[in-house]
CSV table of C-alpha atoms (C1' of nucleotides) in Angstrom, one decimal:
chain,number,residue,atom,x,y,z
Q,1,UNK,CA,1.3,-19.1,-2.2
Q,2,UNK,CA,4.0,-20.3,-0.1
Q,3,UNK,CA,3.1,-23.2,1.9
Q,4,UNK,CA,4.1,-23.9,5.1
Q,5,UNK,CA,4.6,-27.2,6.9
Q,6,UNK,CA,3.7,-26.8,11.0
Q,7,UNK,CA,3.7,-30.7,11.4
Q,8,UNK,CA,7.2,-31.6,9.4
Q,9,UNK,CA,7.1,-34.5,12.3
Q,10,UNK,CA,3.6,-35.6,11.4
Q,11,UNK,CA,2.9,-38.3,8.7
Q,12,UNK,CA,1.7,-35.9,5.8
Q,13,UNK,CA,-0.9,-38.3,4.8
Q,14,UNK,CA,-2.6,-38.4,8.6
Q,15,UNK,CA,-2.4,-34.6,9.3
Q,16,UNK,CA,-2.5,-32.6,6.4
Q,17,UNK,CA,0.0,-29.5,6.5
Q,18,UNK,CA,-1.7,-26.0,7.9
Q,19,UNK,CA,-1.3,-24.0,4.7
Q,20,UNK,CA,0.0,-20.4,5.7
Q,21,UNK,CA,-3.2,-18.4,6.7
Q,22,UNK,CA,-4.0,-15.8,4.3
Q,23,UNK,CA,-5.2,-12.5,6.4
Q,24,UNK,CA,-6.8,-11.0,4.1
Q,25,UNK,CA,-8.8,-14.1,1.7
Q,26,UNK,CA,-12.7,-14.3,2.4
Q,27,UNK,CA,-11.7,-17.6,3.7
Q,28,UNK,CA,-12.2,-17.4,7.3
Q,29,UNK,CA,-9.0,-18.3,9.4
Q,30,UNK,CA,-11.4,-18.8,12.4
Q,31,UNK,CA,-13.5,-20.9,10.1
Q,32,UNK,CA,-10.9,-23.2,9.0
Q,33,UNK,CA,-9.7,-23.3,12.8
Q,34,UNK,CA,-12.8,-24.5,13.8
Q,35,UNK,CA,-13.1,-27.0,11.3
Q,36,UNK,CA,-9.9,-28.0,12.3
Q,37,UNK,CA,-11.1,-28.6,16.0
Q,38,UNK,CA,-14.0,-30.4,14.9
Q,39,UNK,CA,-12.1,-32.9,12.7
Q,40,UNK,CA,-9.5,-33.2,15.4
Q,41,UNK,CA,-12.7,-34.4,17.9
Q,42,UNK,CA,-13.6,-36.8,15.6
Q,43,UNK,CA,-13.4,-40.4,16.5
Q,44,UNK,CA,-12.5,-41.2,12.4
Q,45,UNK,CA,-9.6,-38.9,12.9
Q,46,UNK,CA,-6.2,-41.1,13.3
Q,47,UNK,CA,-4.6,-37.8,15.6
Q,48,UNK,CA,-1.1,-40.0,13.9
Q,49,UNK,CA,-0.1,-40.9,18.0
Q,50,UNK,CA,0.9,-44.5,18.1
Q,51,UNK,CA,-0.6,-45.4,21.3
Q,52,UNK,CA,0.6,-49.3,21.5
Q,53,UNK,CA,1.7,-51.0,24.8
Q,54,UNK,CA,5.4,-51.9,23.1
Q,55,UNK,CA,7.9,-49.8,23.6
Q,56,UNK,CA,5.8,-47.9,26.3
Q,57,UNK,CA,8.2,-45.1,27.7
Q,58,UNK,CA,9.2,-44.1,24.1
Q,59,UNK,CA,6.0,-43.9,23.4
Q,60,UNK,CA,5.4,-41.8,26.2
Q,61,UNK,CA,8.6,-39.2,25.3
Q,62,UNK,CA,7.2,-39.0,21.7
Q,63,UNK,CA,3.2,-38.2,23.2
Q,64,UNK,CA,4.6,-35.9,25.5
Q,65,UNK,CA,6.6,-33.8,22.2
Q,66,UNK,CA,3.3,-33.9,20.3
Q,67,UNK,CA,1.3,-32.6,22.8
Q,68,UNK,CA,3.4,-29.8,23.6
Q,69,UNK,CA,3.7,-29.1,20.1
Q,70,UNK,CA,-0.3,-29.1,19.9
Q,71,UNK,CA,-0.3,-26.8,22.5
Q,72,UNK,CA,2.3,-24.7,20.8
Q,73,UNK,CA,0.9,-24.3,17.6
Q,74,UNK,CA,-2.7,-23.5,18.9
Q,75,UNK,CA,-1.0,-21.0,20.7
Q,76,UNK,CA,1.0,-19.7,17.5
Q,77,UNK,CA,-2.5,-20.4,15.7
Q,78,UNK,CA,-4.1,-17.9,18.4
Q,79,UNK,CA,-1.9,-15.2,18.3
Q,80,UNK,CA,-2.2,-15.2,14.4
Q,81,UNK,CA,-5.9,-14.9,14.7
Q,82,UNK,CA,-5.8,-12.5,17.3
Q,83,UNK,CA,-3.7,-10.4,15.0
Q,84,UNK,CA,-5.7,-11.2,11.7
Q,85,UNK,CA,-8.8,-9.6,13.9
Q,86,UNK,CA,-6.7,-6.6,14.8
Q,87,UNK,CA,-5.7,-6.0,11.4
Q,88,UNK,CA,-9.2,-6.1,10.4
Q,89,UNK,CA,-10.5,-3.8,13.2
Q,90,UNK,CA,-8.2,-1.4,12.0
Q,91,UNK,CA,-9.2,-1.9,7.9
Q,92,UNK,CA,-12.3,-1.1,9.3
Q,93,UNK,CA,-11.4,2.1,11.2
Q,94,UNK,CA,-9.6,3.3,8.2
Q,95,UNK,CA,-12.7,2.9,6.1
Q,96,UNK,CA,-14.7,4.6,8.7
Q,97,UNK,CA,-12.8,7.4,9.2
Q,98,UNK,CA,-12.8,7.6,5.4
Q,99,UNK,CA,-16.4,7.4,4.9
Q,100,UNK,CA,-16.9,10.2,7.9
Q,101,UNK,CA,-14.3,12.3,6.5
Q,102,UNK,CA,-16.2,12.3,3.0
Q,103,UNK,CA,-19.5,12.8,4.4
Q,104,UNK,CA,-18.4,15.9,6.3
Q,105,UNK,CA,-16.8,16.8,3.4
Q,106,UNK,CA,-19.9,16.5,1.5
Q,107,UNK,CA,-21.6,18.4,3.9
Q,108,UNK,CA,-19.5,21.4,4.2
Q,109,UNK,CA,-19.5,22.1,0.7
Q,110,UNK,CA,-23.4,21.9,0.8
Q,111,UNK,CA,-23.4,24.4,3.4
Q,112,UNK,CA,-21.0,26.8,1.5
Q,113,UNK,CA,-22.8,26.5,-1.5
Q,114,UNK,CA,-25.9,27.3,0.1
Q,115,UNK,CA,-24.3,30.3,2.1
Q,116,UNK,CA,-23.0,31.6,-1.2
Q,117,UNK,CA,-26.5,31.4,-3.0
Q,118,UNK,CA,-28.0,33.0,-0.1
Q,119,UNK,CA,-25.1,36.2,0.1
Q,120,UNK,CA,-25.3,36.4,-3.6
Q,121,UNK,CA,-28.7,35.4,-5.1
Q,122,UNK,CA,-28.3,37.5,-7.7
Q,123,UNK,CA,-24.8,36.4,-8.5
Q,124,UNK,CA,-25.6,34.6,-11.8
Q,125,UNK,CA,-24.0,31.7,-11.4
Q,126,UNK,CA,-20.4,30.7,-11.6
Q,127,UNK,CA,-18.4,31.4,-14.8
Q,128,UNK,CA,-18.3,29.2,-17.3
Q,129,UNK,CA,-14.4,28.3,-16.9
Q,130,UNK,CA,-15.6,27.9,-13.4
Q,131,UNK,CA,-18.6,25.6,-14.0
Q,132,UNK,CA,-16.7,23.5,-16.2
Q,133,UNK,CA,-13.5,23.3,-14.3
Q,134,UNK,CA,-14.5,21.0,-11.3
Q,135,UNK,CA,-11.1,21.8,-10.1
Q,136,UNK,CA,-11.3,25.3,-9.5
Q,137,UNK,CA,-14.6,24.8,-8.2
Q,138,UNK,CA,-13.4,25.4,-4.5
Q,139,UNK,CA,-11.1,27.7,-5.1
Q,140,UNK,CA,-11.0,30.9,-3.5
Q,141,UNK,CA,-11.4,34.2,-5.5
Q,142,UNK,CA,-8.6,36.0,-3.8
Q,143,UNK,CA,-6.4,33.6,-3.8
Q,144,UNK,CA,-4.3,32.8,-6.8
Q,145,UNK,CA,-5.9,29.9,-9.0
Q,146,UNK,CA,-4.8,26.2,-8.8
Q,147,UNK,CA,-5.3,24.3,-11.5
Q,148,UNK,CA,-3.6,21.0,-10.7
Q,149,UNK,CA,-2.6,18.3,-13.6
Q,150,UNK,CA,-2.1,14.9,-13.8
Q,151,UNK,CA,0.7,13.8,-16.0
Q,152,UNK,CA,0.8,9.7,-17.0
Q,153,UNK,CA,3.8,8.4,-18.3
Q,154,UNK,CA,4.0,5.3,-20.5
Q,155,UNK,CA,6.0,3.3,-22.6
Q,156,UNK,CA,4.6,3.4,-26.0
Q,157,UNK,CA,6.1,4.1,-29.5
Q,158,UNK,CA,2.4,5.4,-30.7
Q,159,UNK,CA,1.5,9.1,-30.8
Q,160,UNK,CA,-1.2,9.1,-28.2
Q,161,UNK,CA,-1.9,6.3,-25.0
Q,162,UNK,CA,-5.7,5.2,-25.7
Q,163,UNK,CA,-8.0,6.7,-22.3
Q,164,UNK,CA,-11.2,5.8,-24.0
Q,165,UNK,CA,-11.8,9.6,-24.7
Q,166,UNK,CA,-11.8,11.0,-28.3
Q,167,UNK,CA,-9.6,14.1,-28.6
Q,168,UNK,CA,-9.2,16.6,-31.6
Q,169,UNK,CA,-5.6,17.9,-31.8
Q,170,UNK,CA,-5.4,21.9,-31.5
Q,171,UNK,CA,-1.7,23.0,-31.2
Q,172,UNK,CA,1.4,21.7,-31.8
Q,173,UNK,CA,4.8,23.7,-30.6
Q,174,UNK,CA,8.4,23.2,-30.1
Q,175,UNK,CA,8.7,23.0,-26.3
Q,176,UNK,CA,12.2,24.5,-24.8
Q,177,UNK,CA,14.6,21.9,-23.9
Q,178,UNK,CA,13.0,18.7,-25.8
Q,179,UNK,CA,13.5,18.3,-29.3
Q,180,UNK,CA,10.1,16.4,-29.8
Q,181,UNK,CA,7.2,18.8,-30.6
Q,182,UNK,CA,4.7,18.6,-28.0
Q,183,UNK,CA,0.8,18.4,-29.2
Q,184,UNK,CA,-2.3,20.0,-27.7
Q,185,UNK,CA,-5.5,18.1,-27.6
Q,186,UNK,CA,-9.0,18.7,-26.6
Q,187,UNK,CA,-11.9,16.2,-25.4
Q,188,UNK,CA,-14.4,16.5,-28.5
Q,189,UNK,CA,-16.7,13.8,-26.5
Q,190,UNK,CA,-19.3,16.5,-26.0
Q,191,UNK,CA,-19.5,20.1,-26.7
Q,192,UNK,CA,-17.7,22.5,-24.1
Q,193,UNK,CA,-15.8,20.2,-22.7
Q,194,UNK,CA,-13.1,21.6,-20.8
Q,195,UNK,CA,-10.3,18.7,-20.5
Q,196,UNK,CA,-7.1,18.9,-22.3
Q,197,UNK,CA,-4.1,17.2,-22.5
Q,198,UNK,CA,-0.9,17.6,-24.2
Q,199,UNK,CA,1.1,14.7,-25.4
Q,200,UNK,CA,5.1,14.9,-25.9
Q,201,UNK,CA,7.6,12.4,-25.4
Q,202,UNK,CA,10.0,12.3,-22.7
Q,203,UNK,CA,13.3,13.9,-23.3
Q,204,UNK,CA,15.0,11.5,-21.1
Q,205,UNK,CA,13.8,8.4,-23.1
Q,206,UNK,CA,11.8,9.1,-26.2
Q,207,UNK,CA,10.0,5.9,-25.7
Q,208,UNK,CA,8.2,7.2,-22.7
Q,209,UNK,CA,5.2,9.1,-24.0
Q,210,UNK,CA,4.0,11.8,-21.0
Q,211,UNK,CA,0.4,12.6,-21.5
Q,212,UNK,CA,-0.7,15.5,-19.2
Q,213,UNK,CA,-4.8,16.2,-18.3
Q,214,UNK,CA,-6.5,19.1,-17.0
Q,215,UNK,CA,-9.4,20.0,-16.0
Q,216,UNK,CA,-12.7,17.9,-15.3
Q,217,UNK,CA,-15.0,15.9,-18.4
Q,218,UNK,CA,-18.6,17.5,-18.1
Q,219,UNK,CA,-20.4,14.5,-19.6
Q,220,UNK,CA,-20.6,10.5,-19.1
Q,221,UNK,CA,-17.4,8.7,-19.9
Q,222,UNK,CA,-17.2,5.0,-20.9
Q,223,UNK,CA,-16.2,2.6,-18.9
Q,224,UNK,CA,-12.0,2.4,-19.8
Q,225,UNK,CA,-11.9,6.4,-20.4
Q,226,UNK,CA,-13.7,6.5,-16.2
Q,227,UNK,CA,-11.2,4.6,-14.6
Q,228,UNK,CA,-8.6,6.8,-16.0
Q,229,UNK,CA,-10.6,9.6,-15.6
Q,230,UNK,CA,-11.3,8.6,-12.1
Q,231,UNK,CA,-7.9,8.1,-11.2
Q,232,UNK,CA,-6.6,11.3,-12.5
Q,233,UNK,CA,-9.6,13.0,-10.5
Q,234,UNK,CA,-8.4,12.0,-7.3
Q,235,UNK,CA,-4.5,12.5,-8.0
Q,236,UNK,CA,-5.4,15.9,-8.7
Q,237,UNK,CA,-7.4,16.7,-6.0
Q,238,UNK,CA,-5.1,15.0,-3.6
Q,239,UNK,CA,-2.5,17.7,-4.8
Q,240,UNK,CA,-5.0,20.6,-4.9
Q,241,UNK,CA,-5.7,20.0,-1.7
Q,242,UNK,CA,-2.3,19.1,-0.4
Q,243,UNK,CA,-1.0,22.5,0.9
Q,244,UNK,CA,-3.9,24.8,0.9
Q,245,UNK,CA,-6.8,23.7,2.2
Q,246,UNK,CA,-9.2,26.8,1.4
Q,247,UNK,CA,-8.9,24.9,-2.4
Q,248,UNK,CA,-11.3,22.1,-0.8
Q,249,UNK,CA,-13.6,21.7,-3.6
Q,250,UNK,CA,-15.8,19.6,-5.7
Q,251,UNK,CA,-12.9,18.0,-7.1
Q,252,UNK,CA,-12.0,16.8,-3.9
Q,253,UNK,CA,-15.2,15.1,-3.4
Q,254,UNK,CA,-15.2,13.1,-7.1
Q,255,UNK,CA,-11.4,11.8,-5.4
Q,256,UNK,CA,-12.8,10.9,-2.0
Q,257,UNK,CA,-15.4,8.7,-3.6
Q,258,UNK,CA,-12.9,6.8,-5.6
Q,259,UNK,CA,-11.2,4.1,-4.2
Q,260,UNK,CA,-8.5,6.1,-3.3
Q,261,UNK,CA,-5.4,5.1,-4.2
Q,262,UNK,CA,-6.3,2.5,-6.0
Q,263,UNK,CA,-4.0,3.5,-8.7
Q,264,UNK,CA,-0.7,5.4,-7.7
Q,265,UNK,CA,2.7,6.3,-9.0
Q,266,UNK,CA,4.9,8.5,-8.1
Q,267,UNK,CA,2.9,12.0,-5.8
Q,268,UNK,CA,6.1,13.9,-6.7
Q,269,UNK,CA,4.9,17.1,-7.7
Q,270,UNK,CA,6.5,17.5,-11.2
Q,271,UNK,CA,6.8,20.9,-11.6
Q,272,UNK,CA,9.2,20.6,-14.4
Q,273,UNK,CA,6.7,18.3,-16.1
Q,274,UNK,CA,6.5,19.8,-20.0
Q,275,UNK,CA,7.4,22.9,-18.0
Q,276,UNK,CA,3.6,23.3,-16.4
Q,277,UNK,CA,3.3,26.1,-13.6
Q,278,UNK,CA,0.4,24.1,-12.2
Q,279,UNK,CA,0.8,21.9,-9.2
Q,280,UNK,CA,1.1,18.0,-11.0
Q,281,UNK,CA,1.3,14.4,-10.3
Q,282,UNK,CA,2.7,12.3,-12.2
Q,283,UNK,CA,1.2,8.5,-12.7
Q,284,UNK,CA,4.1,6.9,-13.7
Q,285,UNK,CA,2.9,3.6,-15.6
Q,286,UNK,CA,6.7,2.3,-17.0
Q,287,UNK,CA,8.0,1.6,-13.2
Q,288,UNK,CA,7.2,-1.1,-11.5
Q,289,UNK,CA,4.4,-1.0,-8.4
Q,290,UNK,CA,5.8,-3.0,-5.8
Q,291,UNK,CA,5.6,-0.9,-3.1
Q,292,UNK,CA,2.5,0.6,-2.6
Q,293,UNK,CA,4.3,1.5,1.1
Q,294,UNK,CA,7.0,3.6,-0.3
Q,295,UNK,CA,3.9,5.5,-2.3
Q,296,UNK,CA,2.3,6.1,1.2
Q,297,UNK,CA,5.7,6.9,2.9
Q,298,UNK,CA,6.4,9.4,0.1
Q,299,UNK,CA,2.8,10.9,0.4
Q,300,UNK,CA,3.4,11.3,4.1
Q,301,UNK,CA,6.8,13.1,4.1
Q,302,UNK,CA,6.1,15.4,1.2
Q,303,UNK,CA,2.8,16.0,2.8
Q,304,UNK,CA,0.6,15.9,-0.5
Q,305,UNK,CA,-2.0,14.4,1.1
Q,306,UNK,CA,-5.3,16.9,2.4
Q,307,UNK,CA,-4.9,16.9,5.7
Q,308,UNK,CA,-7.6,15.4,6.8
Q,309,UNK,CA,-6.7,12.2,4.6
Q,310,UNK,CA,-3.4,12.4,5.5
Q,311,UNK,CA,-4.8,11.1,9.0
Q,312,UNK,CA,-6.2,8.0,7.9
Q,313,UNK,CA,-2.6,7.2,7.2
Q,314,UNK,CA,-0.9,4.6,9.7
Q,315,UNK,CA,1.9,6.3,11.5
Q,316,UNK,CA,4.8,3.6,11.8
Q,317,UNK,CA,6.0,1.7,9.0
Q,318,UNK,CA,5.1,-1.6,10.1
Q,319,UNK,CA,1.2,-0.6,9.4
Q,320,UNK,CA,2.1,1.1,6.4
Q,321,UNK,CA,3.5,-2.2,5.0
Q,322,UNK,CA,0.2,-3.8,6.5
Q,323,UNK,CA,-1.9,-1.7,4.8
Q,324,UNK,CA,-0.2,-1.8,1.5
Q,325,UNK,CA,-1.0,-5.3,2.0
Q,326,UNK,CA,-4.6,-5.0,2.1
Q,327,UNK,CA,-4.8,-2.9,-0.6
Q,328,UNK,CA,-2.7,-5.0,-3.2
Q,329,UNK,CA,-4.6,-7.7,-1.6
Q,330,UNK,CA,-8.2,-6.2,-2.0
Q,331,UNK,CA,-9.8,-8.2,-5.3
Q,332,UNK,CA,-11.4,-4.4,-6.2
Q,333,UNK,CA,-8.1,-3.0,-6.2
Q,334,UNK,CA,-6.8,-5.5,-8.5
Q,335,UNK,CA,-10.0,-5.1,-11.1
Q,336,UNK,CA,-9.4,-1.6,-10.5
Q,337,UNK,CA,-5.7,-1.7,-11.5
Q,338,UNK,CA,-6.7,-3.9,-14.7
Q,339,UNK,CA,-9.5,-2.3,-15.8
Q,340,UNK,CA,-6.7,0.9,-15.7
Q,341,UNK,CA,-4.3,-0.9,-17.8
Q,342,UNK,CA,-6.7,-2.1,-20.2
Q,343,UNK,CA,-7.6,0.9,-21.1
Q,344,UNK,CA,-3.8,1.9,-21.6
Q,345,UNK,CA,-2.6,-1.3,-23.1
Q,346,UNK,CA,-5.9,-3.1,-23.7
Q,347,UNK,CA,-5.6,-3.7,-27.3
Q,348,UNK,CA,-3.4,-3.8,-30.8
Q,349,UNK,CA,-3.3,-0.4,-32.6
Q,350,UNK,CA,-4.2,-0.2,-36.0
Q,351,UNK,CA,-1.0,0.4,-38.1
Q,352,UNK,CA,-2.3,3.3,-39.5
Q,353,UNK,CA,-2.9,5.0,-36.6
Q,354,UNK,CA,1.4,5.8,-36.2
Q,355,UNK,CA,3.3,9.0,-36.3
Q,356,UNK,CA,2.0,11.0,-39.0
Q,357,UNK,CA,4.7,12.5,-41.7
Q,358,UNK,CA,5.7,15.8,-40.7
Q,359,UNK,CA,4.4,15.7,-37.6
Q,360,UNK,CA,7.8,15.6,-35.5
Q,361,UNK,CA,8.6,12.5,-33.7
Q,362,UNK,CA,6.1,10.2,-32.3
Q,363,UNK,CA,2.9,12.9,-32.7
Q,364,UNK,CA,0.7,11.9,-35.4
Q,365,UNK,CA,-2.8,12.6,-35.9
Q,366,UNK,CA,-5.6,12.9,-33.2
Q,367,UNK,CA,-7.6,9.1,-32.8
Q,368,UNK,CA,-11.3,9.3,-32.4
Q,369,UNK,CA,-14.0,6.6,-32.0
Q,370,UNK,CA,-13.1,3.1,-30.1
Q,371,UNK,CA,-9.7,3.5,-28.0
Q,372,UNK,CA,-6.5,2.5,-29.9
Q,373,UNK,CA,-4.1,1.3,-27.8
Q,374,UNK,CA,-0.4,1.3,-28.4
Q,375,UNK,CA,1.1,-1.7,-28.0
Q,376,UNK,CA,1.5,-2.9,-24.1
Q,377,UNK,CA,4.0,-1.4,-22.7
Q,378,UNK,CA,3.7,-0.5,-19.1
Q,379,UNK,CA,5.0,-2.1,-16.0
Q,380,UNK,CA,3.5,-3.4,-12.9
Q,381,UNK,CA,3.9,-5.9,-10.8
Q,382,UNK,CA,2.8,-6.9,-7.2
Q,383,UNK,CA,4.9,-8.9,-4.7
I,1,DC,C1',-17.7,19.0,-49.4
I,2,DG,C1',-17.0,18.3,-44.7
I,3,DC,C1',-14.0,17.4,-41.2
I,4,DA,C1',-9.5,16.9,-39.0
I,5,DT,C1',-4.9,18.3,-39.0
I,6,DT,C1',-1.2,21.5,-39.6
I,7,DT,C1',1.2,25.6,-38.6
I,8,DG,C1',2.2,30.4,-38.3
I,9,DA,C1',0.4,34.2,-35.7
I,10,DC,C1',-1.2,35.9,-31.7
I,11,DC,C1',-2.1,36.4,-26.6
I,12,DC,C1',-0.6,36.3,-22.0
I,13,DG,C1',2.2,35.6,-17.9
I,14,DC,C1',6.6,35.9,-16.0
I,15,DG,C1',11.3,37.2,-15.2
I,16,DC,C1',14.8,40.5,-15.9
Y,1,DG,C1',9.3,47.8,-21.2
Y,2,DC,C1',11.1,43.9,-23.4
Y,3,DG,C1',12.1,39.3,-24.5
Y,4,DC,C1',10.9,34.5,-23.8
Y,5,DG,C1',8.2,30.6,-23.6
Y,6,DG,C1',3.7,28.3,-23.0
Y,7,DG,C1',-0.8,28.0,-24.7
Y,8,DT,C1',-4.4,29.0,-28.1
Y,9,DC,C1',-6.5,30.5,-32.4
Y,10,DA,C1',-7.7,30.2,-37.0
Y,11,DA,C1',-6.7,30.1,-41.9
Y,12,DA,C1',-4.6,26.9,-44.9
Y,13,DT,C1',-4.1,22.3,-46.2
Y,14,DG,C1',-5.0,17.4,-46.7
Y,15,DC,C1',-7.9,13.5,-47.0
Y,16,DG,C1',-11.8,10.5,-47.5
DNA sequence: CGCATTTGACCCGCGC
DNA sequence: GCGCGGGTCAAATGCG
């Protein structure tokens, strides 16, 4: 970190330089303050003021500077601390509101379920699509079904990107307007498992490999396959919920109690993405993350966020930037962020795991057990 | 032989 | 109604 020298008049081996304060370390800024004050009452402390009788009126000229520029940098070291506790107050809002918002939430869909079980006892359950489908789980009967996607894209020049999950390969086609095949999968990590993906390399640049999921895993997931899991959950119910908010559902919920955003790319909603009618958001892992504000900015003006998220948003840039800060500054993010890429670009793929013969370009067969990872490949970077 | 992959056929939704 | 394109099925094939 950038250090910063408040005392450039000082001898640097009587008063050590105040390092800048970092807002948002567990190190206390009041603490160190306070040691600061205690050392500076210290009658070991050489405060560097040459206090001899020669030379007295210089002497005076140069006490009087230091003093005011004592008092100035308390005052600067007050405001900073003032601010550092405001930022915090409002860190803490933010997760209040969030933690209300998804208790509500919690509750409401209790009391819908139980309304429903108690119009139609005899209703027999939801259908299986239905039960399996988190997504649709809120939807409403009338209304046309959602059934939102989550398309990653990264840089790999293997067939699949390892999630953790094992898939069995179902479908291949020739999609219109991309000359590489595009290949259907289906999670085979326990029976009647609804999530597919499809798999087919960007048109644009064939060594982009856009992986598209849908629909919810109905059994445990390990660790690498989760955060991926997890972060596709709450991309797609931040879209499902983003402009109708009847499809408040259960897949809402598993988003809320993520750490929301933790990881984000672009919110666009990709409609043309391998041509899918269904709302999608597109994690896009070859650009580089360094602005976590422009993510949140973009969120806001497209309005993809559930309204009642879009809320805990700060309303003026300035706190966008700030909160950007404490996100990419939050240790949980971080693990978050590499426990996301490890289980994207964690480790060597076995050579024989590569495009099969015929297969078309880049599509070879279906991996199972352990993850195999391509080789790494995706961007990010944090400033 | 069992299992995974391949691939043509089929189904379905949508636009014209 | 028809054609098109996306998605899925299932028989055929390949491989260990």
């Amino acid at each position: 970190m950038e250090t910063k020298t408040l005392f450039p008049f000082h001898d640097a081996a009587v008063v050590e330089p105040i390092k800048e304060l970092d807002l948002f370390s567990s190190a206390r800024p009041e603490l160190l303050l306070h040691r600061r004050r205690r050392r500076s009452c210290s009658p070991d402390v050489d405060i560097g003021l040459n206090l001899a009788t020669s030379g007295s009126s210089r002497v005076t000229e140069e006490e009087k500077s230091s003093k005011s520029r004592v008092i100035e940098v308390k005052v600067e070291l007050s405001r900073v601390l003032d601010e550092n506790r405001r930022l915090r107050s409002m860190l803490d809002q933010l997760a209040g509101r969030c933690e209300a918002l998804h208790g509500r939430l919690v509750h409401l869909l209790r009391e819908r379920d139980r309304r429903r079980a108690a119009e139609k006892p005899d209703a027999g359950g939801i259908p299986e699509m239905m039960e399996n489908d988190k997504s649709d789980v809120g939807a409403v009967p009338e209304l046309p079904r959602r059934r939102a996607r989550v398309s990653v894209r990264a840089r790999s020049d293997a067939s699949m990107i390892g999630d953790g999950c094992q898939w069995r390969k179902y479908g291949q086609k020739m999609a219109k307007g991309n000359p590489c095949p595009r290949a259907y999968y289906r999670c085979t990590m326990a029976v009647g498992c609804p999530v597919r993906k499809q798999v087919q390399r960007c048109v644009e640049d064939r060594g982009v490999l856009v992986t598209t999921y849908e629909g919810s895993h109905n059994h445990p997931l390990p660790p690498t396959a989760a955060v991926m899991a997890n972060t596709t959950a709450a991309a797609a119910a931040m879209i499902l919920s983003g402009s109708a908010s009847s499809n408040l559902g259960d897949s809402i919920m598993a988003g809320l109690q993520r750490p929301f955003p933790y990881v984000a790319a672009s919110p666009a909603v990709d409609a043309a993405t391998l041509g899918a009618p269904f709302p999608t958001v597109t994690l896009d892992l070859t650009q580089s993350y360094s602005s976590t504000a422009a993510l949140l900015r973009q969120l806001q003006q497209q309005q993809q966020m559930p309204l009642d998220l879009r809320c805990l948003l700060p309303q003026q840039p300035p706190m966008v930037e700030t909160v950007t800060t404490a996100i990419t500054k939050d240790p949980k993010f971080t693990a978050a962020l590499a426990a996301a890429m490890a289980s994207i670009v964690g480790s060597p793929r076995p050579s024989s795991a590569g495009p099969s013969d015929s297969s078309g370009p880049g599509l070879g067969p279906a991996t199972y057990g352990p993850p195999q990872f391509p080789k790494p490949c995706a961007t990010f970077s944090f400033k």
